[in-house]
C-alpha positions as CSV (number, residue, x, y, z in Angstrom):
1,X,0.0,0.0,0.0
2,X,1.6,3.1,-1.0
3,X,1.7,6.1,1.6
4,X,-0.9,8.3,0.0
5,X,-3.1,5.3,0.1
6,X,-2.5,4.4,3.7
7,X,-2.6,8.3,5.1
8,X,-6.0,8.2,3.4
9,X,-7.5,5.8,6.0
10,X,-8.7,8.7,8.1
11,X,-8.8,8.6,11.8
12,X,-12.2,7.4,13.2
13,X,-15.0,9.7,12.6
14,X,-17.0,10.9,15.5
15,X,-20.1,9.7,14.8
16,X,-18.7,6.0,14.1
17,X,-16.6,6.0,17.4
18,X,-18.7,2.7,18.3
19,X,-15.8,1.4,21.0
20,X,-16.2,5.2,22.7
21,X,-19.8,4.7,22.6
22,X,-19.9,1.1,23.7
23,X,-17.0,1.1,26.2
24,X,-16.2,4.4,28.0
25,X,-17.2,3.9,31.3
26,X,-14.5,4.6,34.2
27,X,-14.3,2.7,37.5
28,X,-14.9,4.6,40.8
29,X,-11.1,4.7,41.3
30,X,-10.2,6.5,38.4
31,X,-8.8,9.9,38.8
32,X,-6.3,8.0,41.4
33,X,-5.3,5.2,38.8
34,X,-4.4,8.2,36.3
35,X,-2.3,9.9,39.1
36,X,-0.5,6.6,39.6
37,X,0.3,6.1,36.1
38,X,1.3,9.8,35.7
39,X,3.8,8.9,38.6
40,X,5.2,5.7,37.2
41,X,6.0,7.3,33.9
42,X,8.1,9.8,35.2
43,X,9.2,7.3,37.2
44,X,10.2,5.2,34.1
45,X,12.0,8.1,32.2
46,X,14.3,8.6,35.2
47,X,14.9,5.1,35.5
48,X,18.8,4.8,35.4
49,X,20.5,3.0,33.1
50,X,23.0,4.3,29.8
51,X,19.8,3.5,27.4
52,X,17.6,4.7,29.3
53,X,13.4,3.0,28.7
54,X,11.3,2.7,25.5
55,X,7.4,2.2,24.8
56,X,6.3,-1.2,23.1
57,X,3.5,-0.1,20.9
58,X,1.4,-2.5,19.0
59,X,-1.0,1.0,18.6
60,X,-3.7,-0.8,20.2
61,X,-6.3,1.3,22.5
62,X,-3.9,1.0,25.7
63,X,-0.9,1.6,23.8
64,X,-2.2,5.0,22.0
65,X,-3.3,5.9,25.8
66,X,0.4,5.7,27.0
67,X,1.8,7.2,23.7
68,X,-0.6,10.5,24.7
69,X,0.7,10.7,28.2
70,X,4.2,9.9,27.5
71,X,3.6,13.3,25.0
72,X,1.3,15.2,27.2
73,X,3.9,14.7,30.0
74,X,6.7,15.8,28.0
75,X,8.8,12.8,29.0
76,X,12.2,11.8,26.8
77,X,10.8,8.4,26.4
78,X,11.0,7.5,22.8
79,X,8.2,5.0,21.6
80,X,8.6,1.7,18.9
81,X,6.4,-0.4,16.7
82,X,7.1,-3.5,15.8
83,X,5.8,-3.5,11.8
84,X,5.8,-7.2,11.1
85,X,4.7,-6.7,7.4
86,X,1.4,-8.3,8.0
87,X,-0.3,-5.5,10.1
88,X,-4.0,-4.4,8.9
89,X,-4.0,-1.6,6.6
90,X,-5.5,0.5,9.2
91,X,-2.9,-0.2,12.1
92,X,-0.4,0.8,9.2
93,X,-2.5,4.2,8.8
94,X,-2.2,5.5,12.4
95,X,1.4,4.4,12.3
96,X,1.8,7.0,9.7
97,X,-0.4,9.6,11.9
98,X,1.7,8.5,14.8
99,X,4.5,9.1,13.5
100,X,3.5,12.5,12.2
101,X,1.9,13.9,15.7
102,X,3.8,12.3,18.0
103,X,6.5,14.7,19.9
104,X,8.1,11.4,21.7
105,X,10.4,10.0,18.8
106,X,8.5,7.1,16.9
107,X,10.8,4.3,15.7
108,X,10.0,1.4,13.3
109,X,11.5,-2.1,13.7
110,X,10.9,-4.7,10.5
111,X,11.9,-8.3,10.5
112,X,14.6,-9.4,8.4
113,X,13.5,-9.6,4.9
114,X,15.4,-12.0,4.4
115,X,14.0,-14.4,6.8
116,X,11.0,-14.1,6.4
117,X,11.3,-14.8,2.6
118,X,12.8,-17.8,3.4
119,X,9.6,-19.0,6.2
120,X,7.1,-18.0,3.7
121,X,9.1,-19.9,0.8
122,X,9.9,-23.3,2.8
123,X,6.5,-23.5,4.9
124,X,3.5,-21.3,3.2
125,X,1.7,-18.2,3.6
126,X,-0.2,-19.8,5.6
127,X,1.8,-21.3,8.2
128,X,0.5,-20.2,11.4
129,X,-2.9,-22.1,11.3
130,X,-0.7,-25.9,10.9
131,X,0.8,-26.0,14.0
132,X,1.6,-24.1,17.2
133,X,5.1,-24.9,16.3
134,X,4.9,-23.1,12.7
135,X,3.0,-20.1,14.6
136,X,5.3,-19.3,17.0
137,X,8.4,-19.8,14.3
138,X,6.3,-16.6,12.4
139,X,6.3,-14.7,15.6
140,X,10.1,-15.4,16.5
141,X,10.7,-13.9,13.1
142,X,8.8,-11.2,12.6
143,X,7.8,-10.2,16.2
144,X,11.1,-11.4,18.8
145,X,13.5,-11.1,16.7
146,X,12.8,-7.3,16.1
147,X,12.1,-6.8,19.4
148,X,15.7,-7.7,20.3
149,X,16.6,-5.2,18.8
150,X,14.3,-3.1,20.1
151,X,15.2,-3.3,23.3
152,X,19.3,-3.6,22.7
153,X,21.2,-1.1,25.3
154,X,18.1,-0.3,26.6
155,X,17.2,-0.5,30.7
156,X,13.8,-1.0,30.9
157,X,10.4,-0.7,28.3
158,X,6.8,0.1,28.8
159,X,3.9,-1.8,28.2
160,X,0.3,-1.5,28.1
161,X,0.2,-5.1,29.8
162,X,-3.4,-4.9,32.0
163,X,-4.3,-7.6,34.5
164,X,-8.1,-7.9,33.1
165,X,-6.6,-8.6,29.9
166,X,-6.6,-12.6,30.4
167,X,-5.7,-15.4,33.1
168,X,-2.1,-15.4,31.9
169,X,-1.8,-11.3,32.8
170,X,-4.3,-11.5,36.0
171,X,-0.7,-10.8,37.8
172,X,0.8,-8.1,36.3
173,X,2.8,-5.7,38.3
174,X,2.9,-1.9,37.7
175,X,6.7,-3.0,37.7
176,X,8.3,-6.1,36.7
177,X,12.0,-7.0,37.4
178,X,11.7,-10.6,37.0
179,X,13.6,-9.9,33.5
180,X,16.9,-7.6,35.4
181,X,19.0,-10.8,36.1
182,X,18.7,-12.3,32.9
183,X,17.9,-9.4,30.5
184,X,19.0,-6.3,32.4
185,X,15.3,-4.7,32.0
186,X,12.8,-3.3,34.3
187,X,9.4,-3.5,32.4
188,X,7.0,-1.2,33.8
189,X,3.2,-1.5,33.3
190,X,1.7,1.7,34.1
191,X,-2.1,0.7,33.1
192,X,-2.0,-2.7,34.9
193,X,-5.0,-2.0,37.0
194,X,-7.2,-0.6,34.6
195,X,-10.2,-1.7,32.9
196,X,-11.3,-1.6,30.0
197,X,-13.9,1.2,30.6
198,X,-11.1,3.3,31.7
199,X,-8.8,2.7,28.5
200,X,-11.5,4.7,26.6
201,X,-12.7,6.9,28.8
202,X,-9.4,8.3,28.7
203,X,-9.2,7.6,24.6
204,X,-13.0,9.8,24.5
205,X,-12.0,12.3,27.2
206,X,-8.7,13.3,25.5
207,X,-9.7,13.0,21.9
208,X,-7.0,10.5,21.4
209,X,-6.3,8.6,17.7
210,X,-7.2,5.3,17.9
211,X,-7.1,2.1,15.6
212,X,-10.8,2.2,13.8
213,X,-10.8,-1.6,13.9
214,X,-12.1,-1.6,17.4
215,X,-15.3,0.0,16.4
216,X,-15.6,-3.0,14.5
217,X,-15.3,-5.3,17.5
218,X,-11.1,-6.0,17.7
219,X,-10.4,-5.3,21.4
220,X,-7.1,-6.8,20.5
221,X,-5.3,-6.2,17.3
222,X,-2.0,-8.1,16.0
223,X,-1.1,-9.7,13.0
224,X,-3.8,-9.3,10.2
225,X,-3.8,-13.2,9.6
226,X,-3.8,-14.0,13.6
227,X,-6.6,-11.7,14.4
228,X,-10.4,-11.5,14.3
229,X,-13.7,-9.7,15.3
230,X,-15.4,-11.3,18.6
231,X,-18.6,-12.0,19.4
232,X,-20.5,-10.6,22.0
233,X,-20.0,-12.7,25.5
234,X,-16.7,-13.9,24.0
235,X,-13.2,-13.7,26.2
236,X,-11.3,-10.1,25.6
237,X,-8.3,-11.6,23.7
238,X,-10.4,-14.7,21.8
239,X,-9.5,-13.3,18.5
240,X,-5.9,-13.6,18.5
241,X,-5.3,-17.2,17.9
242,X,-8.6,-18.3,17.9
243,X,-7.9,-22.0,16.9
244,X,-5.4,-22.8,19.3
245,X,-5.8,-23.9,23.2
246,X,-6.2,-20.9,25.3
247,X,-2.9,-21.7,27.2
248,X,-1.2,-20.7,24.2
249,X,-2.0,-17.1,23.3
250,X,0.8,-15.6,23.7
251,X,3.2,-14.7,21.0
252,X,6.3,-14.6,23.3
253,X,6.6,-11.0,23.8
254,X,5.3,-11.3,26.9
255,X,5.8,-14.4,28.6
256,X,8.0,-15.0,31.7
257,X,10.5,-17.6,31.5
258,X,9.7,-20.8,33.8
């Protein structure tokens, strides 16, 4: 898709702002989970360290919320995107917005072309949906892999990692050291408490850009070939990897060594 083609894919009009509509609701504890995250972020850019901390975006709704306090704070906390050449077009277009608004540097990490050539060539475009094996190989490759790199020389990154998100995150701390000893990085998790109804309450209340594919019912958005709509009553993250065992939903990004 060519960039005039891409920066056509506007940002979501008002009166189609279904996930606003549908989901902005804050807890009772609000105002005080805001503070807190304020406070960890600052926290986070003064963390010490030669490299100093990063933002993991995947430019999903929690992502874009840290993004616009990381920017409304005026924090020197630069901000990456993993583009794993098989994003949706419109994850793609607020990439290029992002990039073009944001006052917190915007960096761009692609897997090796190289590699991936050679996965699609030996095993199929189609790959992922064979095996768990096969799936995770696509992720190490376009997703870890990247993210190595990502996160080279650096001290610590933030995530948008929240503990309603699914049993495997019910734990999340608003900061994680488990990966100091044997990565050297603090991660921090500054919206690990809230819900879902605060995410866009904050999104509505701040006029913040947001991926248009969660008006069309994609809470969680990834890969375009690993992702789908849900239904209503279905789990928050039961469109990434739908056909595989819920035990597995994790791409690796995130998952704690045993």
């Amino acid at each position: 898709m060519t960039a005039s083609a891409i920066s056509s894919l506007s940002a979501p009009a008002g009166g189609a702002r279904q996930a606003i509509k549908a989901n902005a609701r804050p807890s009772s504890g609000f105002d005080a989970k805001l503070e807190a995250t304020r406070a960890l972020l600052v926290q986070a850019a003064a963390h010490p360290g030669a490299g100093g901390v990063t933002q993991a975006s995947s430019l999903g709704a929690e992502d874009v919320v840290i993004t616009h306090l990381i920017n409304a704070l005026a924090l020197d906390i630069p901000v990456f995107v993993l583009e794993t050449g098989a994003l949706h077009r419109e994850t793609l277009a607020l990439l290029e917005r992002t990039e073009a608004t944001s006052r917190a540097p915007v960096r761009v990490y692609h897997p090796q072309h190289e590699q991936v050539i050679e996965f699609v060539r030996r095993e199929g475009q189609d790959a992922m949906y064979r095996s768990l094996e096969l799936r995770k190989q696509c992720c190490g490759i376009r997703k870890m892999e990247p993210l190595a790199r990502a996160l080279a020389g650096r001290s610590g990154w933030i995530t948008g990692l929240r503990r309603e998100q699914s049993n495997a995150r019910a734990d999340v701390p608003a900061v994680d050291t488990s990966e100091v000893a044997s990565k050297g990085l603090t991660k921090f998790n500054p919206l690990a408490d809230w819900t879902w109804g605060d995410v866009w309450h904050y999104i509505a209340h701040h006029d913040v850009d947001y991926n248009p594919l969660h008006d069309q019912f994609f809470p969680s958005v990834g890969c375009a070939p690993c992702t789908r709509a849900i239904s209503l009553g279905e789990d928050f993250r039961a469109g990434r990897w739908w056909w595989e065992d819920e035990a597995a939903k994790e791409c690796g990004l995130h998952v704690k060594a045993a």
